PDB file of C-alpha atoms in Angstrom:
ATOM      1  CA  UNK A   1      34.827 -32.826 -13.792  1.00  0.00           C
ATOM      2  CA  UNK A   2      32.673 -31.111 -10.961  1.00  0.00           C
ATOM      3  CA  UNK A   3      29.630 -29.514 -11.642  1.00  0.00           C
ATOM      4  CA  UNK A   4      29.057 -26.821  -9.305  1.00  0.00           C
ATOM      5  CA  UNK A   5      25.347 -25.764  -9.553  1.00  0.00           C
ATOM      6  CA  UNK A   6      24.137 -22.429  -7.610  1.00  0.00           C
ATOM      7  CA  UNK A   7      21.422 -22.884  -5.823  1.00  0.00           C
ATOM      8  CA  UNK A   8      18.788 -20.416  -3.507  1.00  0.00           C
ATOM      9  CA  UNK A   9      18.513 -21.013  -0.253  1.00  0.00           C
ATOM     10  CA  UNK A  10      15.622 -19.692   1.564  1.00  0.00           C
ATOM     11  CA  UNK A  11      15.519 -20.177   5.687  1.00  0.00           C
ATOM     12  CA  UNK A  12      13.140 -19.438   8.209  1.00  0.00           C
ATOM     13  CA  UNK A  13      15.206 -17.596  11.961  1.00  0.00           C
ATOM     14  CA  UNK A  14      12.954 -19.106  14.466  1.00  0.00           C
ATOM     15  CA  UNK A  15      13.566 -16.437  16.983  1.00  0.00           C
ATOM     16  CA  UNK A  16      10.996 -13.889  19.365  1.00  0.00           C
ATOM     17  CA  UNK A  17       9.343 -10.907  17.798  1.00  0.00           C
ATOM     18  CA  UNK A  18      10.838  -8.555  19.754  1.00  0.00           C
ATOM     19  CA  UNK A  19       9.157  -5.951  22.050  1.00  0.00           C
ATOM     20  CA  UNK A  20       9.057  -3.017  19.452  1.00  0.00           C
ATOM     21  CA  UNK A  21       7.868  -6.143  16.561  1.00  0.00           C
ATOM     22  CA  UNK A  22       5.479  -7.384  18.805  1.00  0.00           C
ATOM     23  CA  UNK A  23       3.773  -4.027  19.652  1.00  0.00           C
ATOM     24  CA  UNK A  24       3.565  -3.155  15.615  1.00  0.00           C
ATOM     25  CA  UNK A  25       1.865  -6.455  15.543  1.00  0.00           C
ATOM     26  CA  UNK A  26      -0.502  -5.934  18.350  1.00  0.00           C
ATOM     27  CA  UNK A  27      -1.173  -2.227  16.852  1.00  0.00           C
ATOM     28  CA  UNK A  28      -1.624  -4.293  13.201  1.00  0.00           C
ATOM     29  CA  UNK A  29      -4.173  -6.674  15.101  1.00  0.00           C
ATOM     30  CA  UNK A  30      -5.991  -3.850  16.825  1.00  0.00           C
ATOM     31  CA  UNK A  31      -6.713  -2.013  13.809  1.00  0.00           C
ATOM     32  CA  UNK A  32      -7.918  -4.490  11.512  1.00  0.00           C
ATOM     33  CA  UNK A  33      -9.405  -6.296  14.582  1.00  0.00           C
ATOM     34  CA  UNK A  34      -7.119  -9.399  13.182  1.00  0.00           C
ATOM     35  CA  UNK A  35      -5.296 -12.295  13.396  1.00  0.00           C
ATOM     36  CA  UNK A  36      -1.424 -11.824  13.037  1.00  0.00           C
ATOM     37  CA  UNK A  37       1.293 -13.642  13.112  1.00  0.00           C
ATOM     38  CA  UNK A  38       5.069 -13.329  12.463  1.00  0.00           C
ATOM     39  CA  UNK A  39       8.297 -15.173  10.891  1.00  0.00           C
ATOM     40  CA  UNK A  40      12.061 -13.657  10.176  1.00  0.00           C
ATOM     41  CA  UNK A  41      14.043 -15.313   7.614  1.00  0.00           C
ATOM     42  CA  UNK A  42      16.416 -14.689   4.359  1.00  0.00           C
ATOM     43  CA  UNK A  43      17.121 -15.553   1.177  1.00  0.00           C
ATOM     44  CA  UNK A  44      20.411 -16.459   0.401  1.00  0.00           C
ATOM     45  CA  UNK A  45      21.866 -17.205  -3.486  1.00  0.00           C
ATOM     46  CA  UNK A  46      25.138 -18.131  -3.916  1.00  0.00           C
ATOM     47  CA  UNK A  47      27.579 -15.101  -5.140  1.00  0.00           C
ATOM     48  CA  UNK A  48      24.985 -12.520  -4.294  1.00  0.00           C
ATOM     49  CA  UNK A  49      23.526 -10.508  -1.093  1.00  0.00           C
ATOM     50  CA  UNK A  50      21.860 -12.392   1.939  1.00  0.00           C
ATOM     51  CA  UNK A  51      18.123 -10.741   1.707  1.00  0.00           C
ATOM     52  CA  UNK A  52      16.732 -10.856   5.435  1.00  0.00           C
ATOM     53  CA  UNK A  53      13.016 -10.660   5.743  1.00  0.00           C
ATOM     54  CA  UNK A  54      10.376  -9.827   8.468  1.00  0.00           C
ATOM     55  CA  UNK A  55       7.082 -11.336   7.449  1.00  0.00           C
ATOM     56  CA  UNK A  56       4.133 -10.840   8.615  1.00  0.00           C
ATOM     57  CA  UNK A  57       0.602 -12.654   8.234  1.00  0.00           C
ATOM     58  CA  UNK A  58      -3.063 -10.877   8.746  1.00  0.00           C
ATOM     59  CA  UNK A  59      -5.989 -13.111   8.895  1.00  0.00           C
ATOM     60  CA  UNK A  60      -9.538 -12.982   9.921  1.00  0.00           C
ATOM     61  CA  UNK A  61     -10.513  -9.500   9.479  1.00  0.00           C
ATOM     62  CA  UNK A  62     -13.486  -8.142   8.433  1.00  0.00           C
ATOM     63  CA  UNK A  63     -12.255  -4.935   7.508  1.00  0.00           C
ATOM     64  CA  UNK A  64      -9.192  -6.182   5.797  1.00  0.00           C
ATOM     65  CA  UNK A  65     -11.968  -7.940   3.390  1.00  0.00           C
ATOM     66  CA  UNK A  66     -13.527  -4.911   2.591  1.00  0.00           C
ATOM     67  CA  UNK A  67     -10.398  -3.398   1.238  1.00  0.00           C
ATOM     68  CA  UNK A  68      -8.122  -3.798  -1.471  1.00  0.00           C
ATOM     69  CA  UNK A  69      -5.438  -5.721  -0.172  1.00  0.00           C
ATOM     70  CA  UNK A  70      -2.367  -4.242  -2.045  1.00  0.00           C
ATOM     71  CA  UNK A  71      -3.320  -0.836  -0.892  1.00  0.00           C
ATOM     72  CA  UNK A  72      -3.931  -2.168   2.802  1.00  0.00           C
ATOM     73  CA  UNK A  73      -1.279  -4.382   2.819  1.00  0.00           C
ATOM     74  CA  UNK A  74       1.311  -1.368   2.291  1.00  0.00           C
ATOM     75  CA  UNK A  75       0.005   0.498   5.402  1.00  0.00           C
ATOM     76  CA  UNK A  76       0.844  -2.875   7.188  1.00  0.00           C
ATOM     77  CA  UNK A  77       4.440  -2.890   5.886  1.00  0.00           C
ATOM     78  CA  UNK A  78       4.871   0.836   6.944  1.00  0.00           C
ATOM     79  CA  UNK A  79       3.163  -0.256  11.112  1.00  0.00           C
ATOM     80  CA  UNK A  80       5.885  -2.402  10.702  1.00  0.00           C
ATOM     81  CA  UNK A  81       8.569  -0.697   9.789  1.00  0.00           C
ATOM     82  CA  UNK A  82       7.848   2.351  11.829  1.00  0.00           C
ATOM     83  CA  UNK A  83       7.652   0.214  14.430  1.00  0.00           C
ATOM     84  CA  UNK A  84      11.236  -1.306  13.863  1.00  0.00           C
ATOM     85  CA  UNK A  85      14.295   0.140  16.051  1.00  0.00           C
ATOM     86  CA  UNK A  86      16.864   1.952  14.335  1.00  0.00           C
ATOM     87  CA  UNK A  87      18.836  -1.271  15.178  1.00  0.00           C
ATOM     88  CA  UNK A  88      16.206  -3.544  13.281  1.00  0.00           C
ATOM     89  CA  UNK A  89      15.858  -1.134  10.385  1.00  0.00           C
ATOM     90  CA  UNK A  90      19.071  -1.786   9.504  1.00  0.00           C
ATOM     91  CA  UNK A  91      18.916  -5.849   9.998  1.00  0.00           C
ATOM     92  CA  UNK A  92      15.966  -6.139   7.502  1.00  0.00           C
ATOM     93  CA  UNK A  93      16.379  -5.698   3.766  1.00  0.00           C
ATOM     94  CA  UNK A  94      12.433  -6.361   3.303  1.00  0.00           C
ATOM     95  CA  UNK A  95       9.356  -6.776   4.552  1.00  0.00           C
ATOM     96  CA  UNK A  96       6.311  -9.572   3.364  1.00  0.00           C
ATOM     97  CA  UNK A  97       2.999  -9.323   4.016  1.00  0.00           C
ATOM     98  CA  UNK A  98       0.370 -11.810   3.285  1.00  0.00           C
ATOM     99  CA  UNK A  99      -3.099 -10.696   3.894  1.00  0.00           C
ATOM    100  CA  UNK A 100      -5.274 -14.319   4.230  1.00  0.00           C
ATOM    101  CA  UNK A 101      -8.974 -13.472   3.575  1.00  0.00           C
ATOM    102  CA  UNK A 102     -12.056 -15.090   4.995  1.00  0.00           C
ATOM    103  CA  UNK A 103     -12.454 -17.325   1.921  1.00  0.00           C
ATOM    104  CA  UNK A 104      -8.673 -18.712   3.150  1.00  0.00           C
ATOM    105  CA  UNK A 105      -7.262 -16.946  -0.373  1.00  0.00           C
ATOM    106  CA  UNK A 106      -4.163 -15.705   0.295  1.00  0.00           C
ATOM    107  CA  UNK A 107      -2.664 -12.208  -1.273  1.00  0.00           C
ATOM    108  CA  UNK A 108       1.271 -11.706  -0.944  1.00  0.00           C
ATOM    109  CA  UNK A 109       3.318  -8.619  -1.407  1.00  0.00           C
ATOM    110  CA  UNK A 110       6.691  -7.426  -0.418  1.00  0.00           C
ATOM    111  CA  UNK A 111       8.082  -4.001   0.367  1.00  0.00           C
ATOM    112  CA  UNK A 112      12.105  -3.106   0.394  1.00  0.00           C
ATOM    113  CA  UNK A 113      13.194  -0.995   2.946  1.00  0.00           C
ATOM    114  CA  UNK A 114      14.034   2.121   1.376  1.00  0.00           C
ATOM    115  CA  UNK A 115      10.668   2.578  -0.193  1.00  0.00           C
ATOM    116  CA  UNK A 116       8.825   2.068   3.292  1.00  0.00           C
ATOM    117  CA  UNK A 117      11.755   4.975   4.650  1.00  0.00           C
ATOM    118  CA  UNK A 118       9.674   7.537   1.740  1.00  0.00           C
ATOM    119  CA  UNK A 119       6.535   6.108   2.761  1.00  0.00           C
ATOM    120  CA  UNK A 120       7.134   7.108   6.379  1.00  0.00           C
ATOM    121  CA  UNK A 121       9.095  10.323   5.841  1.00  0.00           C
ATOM    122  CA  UNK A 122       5.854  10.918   3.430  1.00  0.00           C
ATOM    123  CA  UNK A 123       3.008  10.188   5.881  1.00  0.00           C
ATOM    124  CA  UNK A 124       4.511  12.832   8.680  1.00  0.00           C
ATOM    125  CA  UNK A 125       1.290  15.418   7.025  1.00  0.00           C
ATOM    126  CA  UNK A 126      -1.393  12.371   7.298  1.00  0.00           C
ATOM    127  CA  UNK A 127      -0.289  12.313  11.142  1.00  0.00           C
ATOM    128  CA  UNK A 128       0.203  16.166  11.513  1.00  0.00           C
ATOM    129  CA  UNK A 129      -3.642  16.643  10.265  1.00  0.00           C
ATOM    130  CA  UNK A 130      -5.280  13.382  11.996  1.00  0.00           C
ATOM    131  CA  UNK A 131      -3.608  14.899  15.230  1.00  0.00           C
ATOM    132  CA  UNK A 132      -4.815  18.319  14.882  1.00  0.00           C
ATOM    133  CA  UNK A 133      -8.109  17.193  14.239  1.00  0.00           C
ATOM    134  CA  UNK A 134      -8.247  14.953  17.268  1.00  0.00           C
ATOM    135  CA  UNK A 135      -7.309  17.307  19.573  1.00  0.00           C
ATOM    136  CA  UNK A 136      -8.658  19.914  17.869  1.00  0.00           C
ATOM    137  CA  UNK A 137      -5.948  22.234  17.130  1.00  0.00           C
ATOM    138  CA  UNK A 138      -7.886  23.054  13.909  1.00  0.00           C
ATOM    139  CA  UNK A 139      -6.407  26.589  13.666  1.00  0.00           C
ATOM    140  CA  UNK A 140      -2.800  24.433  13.041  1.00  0.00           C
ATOM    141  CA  UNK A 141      -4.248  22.496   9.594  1.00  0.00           C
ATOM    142  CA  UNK A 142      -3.533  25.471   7.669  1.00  0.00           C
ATOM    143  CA  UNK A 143       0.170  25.151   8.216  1.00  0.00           C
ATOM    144  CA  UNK A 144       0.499  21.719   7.027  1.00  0.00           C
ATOM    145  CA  UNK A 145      -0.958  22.252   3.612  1.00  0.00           C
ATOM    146  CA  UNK A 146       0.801  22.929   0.574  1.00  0.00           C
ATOM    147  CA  UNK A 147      -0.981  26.686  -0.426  1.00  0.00           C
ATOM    148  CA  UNK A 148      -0.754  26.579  -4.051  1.00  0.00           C
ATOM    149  CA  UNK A 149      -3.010  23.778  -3.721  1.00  0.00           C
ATOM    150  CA  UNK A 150      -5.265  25.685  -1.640  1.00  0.00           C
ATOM    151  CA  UNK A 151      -7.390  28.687  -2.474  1.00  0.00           C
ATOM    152  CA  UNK A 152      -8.841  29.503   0.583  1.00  0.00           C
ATOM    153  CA  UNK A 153      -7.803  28.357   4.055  1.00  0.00           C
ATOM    154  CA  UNK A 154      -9.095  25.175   5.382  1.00  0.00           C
ATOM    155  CA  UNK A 155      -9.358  25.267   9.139  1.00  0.00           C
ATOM    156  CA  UNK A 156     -12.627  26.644  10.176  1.00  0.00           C
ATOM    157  CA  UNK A 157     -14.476  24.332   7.298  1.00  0.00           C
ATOM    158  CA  UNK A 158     -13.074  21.039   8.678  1.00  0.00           C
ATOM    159  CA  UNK A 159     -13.824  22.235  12.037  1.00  0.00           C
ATOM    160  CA  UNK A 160     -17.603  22.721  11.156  1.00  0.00           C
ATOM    161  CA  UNK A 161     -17.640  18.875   9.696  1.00  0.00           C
ATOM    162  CA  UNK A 162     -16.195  17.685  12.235  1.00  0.00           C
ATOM    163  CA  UNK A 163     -18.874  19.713  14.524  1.00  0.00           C
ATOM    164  CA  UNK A 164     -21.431  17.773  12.579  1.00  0.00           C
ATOM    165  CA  UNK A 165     -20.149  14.857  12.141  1.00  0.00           C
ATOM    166  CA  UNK A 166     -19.781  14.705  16.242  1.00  0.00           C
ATOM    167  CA  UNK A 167     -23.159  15.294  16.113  1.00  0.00           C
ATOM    168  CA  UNK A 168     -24.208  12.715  14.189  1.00  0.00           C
ATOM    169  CA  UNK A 169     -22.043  10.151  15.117  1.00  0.00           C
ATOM    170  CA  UNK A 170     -21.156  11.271  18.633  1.00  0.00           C
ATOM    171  CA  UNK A 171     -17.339  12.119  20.438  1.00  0.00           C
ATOM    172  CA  UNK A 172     -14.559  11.768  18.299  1.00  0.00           C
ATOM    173  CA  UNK A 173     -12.148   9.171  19.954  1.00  0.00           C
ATOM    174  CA  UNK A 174      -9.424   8.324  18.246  1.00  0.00           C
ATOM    175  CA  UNK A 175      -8.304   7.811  14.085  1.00  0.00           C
ATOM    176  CA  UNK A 176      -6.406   4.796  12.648  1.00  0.00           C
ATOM    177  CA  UNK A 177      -4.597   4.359   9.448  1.00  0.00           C
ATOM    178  CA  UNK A 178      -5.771   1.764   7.049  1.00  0.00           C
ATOM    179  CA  UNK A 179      -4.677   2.024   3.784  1.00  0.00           C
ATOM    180  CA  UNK A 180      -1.707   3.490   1.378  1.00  0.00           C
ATOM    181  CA  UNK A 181      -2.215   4.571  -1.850  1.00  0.00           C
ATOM    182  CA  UNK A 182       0.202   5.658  -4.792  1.00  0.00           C
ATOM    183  CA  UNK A 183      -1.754   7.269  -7.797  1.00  0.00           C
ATOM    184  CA  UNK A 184      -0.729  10.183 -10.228  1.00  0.00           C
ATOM    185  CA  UNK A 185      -1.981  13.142 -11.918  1.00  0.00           C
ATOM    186  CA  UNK A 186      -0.442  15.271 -15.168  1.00  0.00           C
ATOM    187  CA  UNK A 187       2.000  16.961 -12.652  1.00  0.00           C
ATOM    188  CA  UNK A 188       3.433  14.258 -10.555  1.00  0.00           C
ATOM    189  CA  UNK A 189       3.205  10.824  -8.373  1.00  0.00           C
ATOM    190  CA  UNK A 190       0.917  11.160  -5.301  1.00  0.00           C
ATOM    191  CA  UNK A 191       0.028   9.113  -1.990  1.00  0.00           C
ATOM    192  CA  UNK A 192      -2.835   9.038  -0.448  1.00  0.00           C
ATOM    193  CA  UNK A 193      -2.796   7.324   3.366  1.00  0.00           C
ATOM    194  CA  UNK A 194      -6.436   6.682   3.942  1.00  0.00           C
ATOM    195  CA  UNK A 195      -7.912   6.283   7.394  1.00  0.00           C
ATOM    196  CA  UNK A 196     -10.703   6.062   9.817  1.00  0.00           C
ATOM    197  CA  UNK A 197     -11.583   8.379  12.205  1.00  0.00           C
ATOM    198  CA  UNK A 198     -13.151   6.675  14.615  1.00  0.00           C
ATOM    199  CA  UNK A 199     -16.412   8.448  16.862  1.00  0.00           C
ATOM    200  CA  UNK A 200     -18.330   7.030  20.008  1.00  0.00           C
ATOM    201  CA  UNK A 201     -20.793   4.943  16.949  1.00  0.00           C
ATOM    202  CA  UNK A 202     -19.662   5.244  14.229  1.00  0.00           C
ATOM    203  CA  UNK A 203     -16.272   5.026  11.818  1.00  0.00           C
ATOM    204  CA  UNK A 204     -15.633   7.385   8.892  1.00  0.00           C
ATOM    205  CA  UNK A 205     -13.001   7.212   6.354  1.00  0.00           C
ATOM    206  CA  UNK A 206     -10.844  10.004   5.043  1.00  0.00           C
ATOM    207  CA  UNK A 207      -7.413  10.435   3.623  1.00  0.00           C
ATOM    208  CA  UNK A 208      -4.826  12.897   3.285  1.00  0.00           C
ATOM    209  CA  UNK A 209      -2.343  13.770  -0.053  1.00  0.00           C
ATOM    210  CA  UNK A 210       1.050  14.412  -0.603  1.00  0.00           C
ATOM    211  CA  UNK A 211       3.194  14.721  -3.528  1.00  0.00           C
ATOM    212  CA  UNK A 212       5.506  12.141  -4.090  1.00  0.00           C
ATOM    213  CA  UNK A 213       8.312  14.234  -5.483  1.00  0.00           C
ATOM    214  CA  UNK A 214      11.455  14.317  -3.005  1.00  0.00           C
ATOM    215  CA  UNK A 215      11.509  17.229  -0.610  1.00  0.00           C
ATOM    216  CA  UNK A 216       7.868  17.931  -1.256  1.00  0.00           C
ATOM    217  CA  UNK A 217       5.966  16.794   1.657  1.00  0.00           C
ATOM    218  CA  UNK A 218       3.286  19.236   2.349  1.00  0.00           C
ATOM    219  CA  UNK A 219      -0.644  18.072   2.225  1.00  0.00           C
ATOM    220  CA  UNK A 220      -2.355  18.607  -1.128  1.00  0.00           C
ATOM    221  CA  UNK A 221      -5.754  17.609  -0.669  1.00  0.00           C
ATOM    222  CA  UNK A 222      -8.065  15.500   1.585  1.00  0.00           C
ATOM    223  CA  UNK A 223     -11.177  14.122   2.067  1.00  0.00           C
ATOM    224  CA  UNK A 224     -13.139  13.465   4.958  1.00  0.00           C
ATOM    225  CA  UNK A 225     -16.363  11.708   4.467  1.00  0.00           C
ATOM    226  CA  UNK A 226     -19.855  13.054   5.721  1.00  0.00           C
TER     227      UNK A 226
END
Protein backbone atom coordinates (compact mmCIF):
# COMPACT_ATOMS: atom_id res chain seq x y z
CA UNK A 1 0.00 0.00 0.00
CA UNK A 2 1.14 3.70 -0.79
CA UNK A 3 1.31 6.17 1.69
CA UNK A 4 0.69 9.43 0.28
CA UNK A 5 1.80 12.10 2.85
CA UNK A 6 0.88 15.98 2.15
CA UNK A 7 3.44 18.00 2.51
CA UNK A 8 4.07 22.24 2.43
CA UNK A 9 6.06 23.50 0.09
CA UNK A 10 7.44 26.86 0.55
CA UNK A 11 9.65 28.51 -2.56
CA UNK A 12 11.48 31.51 -2.97
CA UNK A 13 10.68 33.39 -7.16
CA UNK A 14 14.07 34.76 -7.67
CA UNK A 15 12.91 37.44 -9.97
CA UNK A 16 13.47 41.73 -10.14
CA UNK A 17 11.51 43.97 -7.86
CA UNK A 18 9.87 45.68 -10.30
CA UNK A 19 9.88 49.48 -10.97
CA UNK A 20 6.67 50.34 -8.89
CA UNK A 21 8.31 47.50 -5.93
CA UNK A 22 11.47 49.01 -6.14
CA UNK A 23 10.32 52.67 -5.67
CA UNK A 24 8.04 51.50 -2.43
CA UNK A 25 11.30 50.13 -1.31
CA UNK A 26 13.41 53.11 -1.96
CA UNK A 27 10.43 55.34 -0.35
CA UNK A 28 10.58 52.46 2.74
CA UNK A 29 14.49 53.12 2.88
CA UNK A 30 14.17 56.87 2.74
CA UNK A 31 11.91 57.13 5.54
CA UNK A 32 13.35 55.02 8.05
CA UNK A 33 16.79 56.03 6.63
CA UNK A 34 17.21 51.97 6.22
CA UNK A 35 18.42 49.07 4.87
CA UNK A 36 15.86 47.08 2.67
CA UNK A 37 15.75 44.36 0.87
CA UNK A 38 13.23 42.18 -1.04
CA UNK A 39 12.15 38.39 -1.91
CA UNK A 40 8.73 37.01 -3.75
CA UNK A 41 7.75 33.58 -3.06
CA UNK A 42 4.62 31.17 -2.06
CA UNK A 43 3.48 28.70 -0.07
CA UNK A 44 2.04 25.89 -1.58
CA UNK A 45 0.11 22.76 0.47
CA UNK A 46 -1.16 20.11 -1.29
CA UNK A 47 -5.19 20.27 -1.89
CA UNK A 48 -5.31 23.89 -0.86
CA UNK A 49 -4.59 27.58 -2.38
CA UNK A 50 -1.01 28.61 -3.66
CA UNK A 51 -0.31 31.71 -1.08
CA UNK A 52 2.14 34.14 -3.06
CA UNK A 53 4.12 36.48 -0.93
CA UNK A 54 6.11 39.79 -1.33
CA UNK A 55 8.52 40.10 1.55
CA UNK A 56 10.25 42.62 2.54
CA UNK A 57 13.28 43.14 5.07
CA UNK A 58 14.18 46.64 7.03
CA UNK A 59 17.42 46.79 8.77
CA UNK A 60 19.67 49.32 10.24
CA UNK A 61 17.48 52.05 11.23
CA UNK A 62 17.63 54.15 13.95
CA UNK A 63 14.24 55.25 13.90
CA UNK A 64 12.76 51.89 13.25
CA UNK A 65 14.47 51.09 16.86
CA UNK A 66 12.76 53.67 18.50
CA UNK A 67 9.40 52.35 17.55
CA UNK A 68 7.30 49.55 18.18
CA UNK A 69 7.82 47.35 15.45
CA UNK A 70 4.29 45.79 14.94
CA UNK A 71 2.84 49.20 14.69
CA UNK A 72 5.74 50.35 12.23
CA UNK A 73 5.93 47.36 10.50
CA UNK A 74 2.14 47.76 9.28
CA UNK A 75 2.84 51.22 7.74
CA UNK A 76 5.61 49.26 5.80
CA UNK A 77 3.14 46.65 4.50
CA UNK A 78 0.67 49.48 3.44
CA UNK A 79 4.19 51.62 1.32
CA UNK A 80 4.11 48.44 -0.12
CA UNK A 81 1.04 47.70 -1.12
CA UNK A 82 0.11 51.16 -2.20
CA UNK A 83 2.90 51.00 -4.10
CA UNK A 84 1.83 47.71 -5.96
CA UNK A 85 0.11 48.03 -9.59
CA UNK A 86 -3.33 47.06 -9.89
CA UNK A 87 -1.68 44.14 -11.83
CA UNK A 88 0.55 43.14 -8.71
CA UNK A 89 -2.28 43.64 -6.24
CA UNK A 90 -3.90 41.00 -7.62
CA UNK A 91 -0.66 38.52 -7.93
CA UNK A 92 0.03 38.79 -4.13
CA UNK A 93 -2.13 37.12 -1.51
CA UNK A 94 0.25 38.63 1.36
CA UNK A 95 2.74 40.63 2.36
CA UNK A 96 5.88 39.83 5.20
CA UNK A 97 7.75 42.14 6.81
CA UNK A 98 10.64 41.54 9.03
CA UNK A 99 11.95 44.52 10.79
CA UNK A 100 15.88 43.38 11.89
CA UNK A 101 16.96 45.71 14.76
CA UNK A 102 20.40 46.96 15.63
CA UNK A 103 20.89 44.21 18.23
CA UNK A 104 20.41 41.73 14.86
CA UNK A 105 16.84 40.52 16.68
CA UNK A 106 14.58 39.97 14.20
CA UNK A 107 10.56 40.82 14.47
CA UNK A 108 8.24 39.14 11.71
CA UNK A 109 4.70 39.92 10.79
CA UNK A 110 2.47 39.34 7.88
CA UNK A 111 -0.41 41.30 6.41
CA UNK A 112 -3.20 39.70 3.83
CA UNK A 113 -4.20 41.74 1.19
CA UNK A 114 -7.59 42.69 1.89
CA UNK A 115 -6.80 44.14 5.25
CA UNK A 116 -3.93 46.44 3.74
CA UNK A 117 -7.01 47.45 0.85
CA UNK A 118 -9.02 49.01 4.43
CA UNK A 119 -5.86 50.24 5.64
CA UNK A 120 -5.33 52.29 2.48
CA UNK A 121 -8.94 53.17 1.67
CA UNK A 122 -8.69 54.25 5.60
CA UNK A 123 -5.57 56.46 5.53
CA UNK A 124 -7.07 58.76 2.43
CA UNK A 125 -7.94 61.56 5.79
CA UNK A 126 -4.18 61.07 7.26
CA UNK A 127 -3.06 62.21 3.60
CA UNK A 128 -5.95 64.77 3.03
CA UNK A 129 -4.78 66.64 6.45
CA UNK A 130 -0.79 66.11 6.14
CA UNK A 131 -1.37 67.74 2.60
CA UNK A 132 -3.36 70.60 3.66
CA UNK A 133 -1.06 71.35 6.25
CA UNK A 134 1.95 71.30 3.99
CA UNK A 135 0.75 73.48 1.64
CA UNK A 136 -1.16 75.23 3.83
CA UNK A 137 -4.61 74.98 2.69
CA UNK A 138 -5.57 75.12 6.41
CA UNK A 139 -9.03 76.62 5.68
CA UNK A 140 -9.66 72.84 3.84
CA UNK A 141 -8.99 70.70 7.40
CA UNK A 142 -12.37 71.46 8.45
CA UNK A 143 -13.87 69.44 5.66
CA UNK A 144 -12.08 66.34 6.34
CA UNK A 145 -13.18 65.92 9.90
CA UNK A 146 -15.93 63.99 11.12
CA UNK A 147 -18.14 67.10 13.06
CA UNK A 148 -19.76 65.21 15.70
CA UNK A 149 -16.39 64.69 16.87
CA UNK A 150 -15.65 68.22 16.72
CA UNK A 151 -17.06 71.08 18.74
CA UNK A 152 -15.54 73.87 17.32
CA UNK A 153 -13.75 74.13 13.98
CA UNK A 154 -10.18 73.27 13.76
CA UNK A 155 -8.47 75.23 11.04
CA UNK A 156 -7.26 78.47 12.34
CA UNK A 157 -5.86 76.56 15.72
CA UNK A 158 -3.62 74.16 13.73
CA UNK A 159 -2.62 76.96 11.64
CA UNK A 160 -1.34 78.98 14.73
CA UNK A 161 0.83 75.67 15.85
CA UNK A 162 2.03 75.23 12.96
CA UNK A 163 2.99 79.18 12.93
CA UNK A 164 4.91 78.35 16.04
CA UNK A 165 6.15 75.43 15.54
CA UNK A 166 7.85 77.03 12.14
CA UNK A 167 9.17 79.25 14.40
CA UNK A 168 10.76 77.15 16.53
CA UNK A 169 11.87 74.62 14.42
CA UNK A 170 12.11 76.54 11.15
CA UNK A 171 10.25 75.86 7.33
CA UNK A 172 8.08 73.08 7.20
CA UNK A 173 9.40 70.72 4.37
CA UNK A 174 7.81 67.83 3.94
CA UNK A 175 5.77 64.92 6.42
CA UNK A 176 6.31 61.12 6.29
CA UNK A 177 4.27 58.32 7.59
CA UNK A 178 5.73 56.06 10.17
CA UNK A 179 3.53 54.11 11.98
CA UNK A 180 -0.17 52.35 11.95
CA UNK A 181 -2.08 51.87 14.77
CA UNK A 182 -5.45 49.91 15.49
CA UNK A 183 -6.88 50.70 19.07
CA UNK A 184 -10.60 51.01 20.31
CA UNK A 185 -12.81 52.96 22.43
CA UNK A 186 -16.59 52.05 23.97
CA UNK A 187 -18.02 53.04 20.49
CA UNK A 188 -15.91 51.36 17.93
CA UNK A 189 -12.35 50.14 16.37
CA UNK A 190 -10.03 53.07 15.47
CA UNK A 191 -6.63 53.70 13.48
CA UNK A 192 -4.38 55.95 14.12
CA UNK A 193 -1.49 56.53 11.15
CA UNK A 194 1.17 58.37 13.02
CA UNK A 195 3.75 60.52 11.30
CA UNK A 196 6.46 63.05 11.22
CA UNK A 197 6.29 66.25 9.96
CA UNK A 198 9.41 67.07 9.10
CA UNK A 199 10.85 71.14 9.46
CA UNK A 200 14.27 72.70 8.26
CA UNK A 201 15.77 71.19 12.17
CA UNK A 202 13.76 69.50 13.54
CA UNK A 203 11.06 66.35 13.23
CA UNK A 204 7.73 66.26 15.09
CA UNK A 205 5.34 63.50 15.36
CA UNK A 206 1.60 63.62 15.02
CA UNK A 207 -1.17 61.35 13.92
CA UNK A 208 -4.48 61.46 12.55
CA UNK A 209 -7.89 59.13 13.54
CA UNK A 210 -10.41 57.43 11.80
CA UNK A 211 -13.06 55.09 12.68
CA UNK A 212 -12.67 51.77 11.62
CA UNK A 213 -16.29 51.01 10.92
CA UNK A 214 -16.95 50.49 7.00
CA UNK A 215 -18.04 53.58 5.15
CA UNK A 216 -16.89 55.78 7.98
CA UNK A 217 -13.78 57.41 6.94
CA UNK A 218 -13.81 60.90 8.14
CA UNK A 219 -10.92 62.22 10.73
CA UNK A 220 -11.86 61.97 14.41
CA UNK A 221 -9.12 63.38 16.22
CA UNK A 222 -5.38 64.25 15.95
CA UNK A 223 -2.50 65.25 17.55
CA UNK A 224 0.28 67.23 16.57
CA UNK A 225 3.06 67.58 19.00
CA UNK A 226 4.50 71.03 20.27
Amino acid sequence: MKLFIPFLLALLVLSCASETEQKSLNQIAEIYKAKTAYSKGFNSNVGEKTIRNFKITASESKLLDSLRPELSSSNIALLVYEGFTSEEKETYDEIKVDILNLKKDTASFVFQLPVLEKLSKKSTAFKQFSENILLRKYNLLDSIKNAADFKTPISKSIEDLMQKNEAVFGELITYCPISLAETEDEISGIYQYRGLFIYKNDAIPYLVAVDATEGKDKMIGYKINK
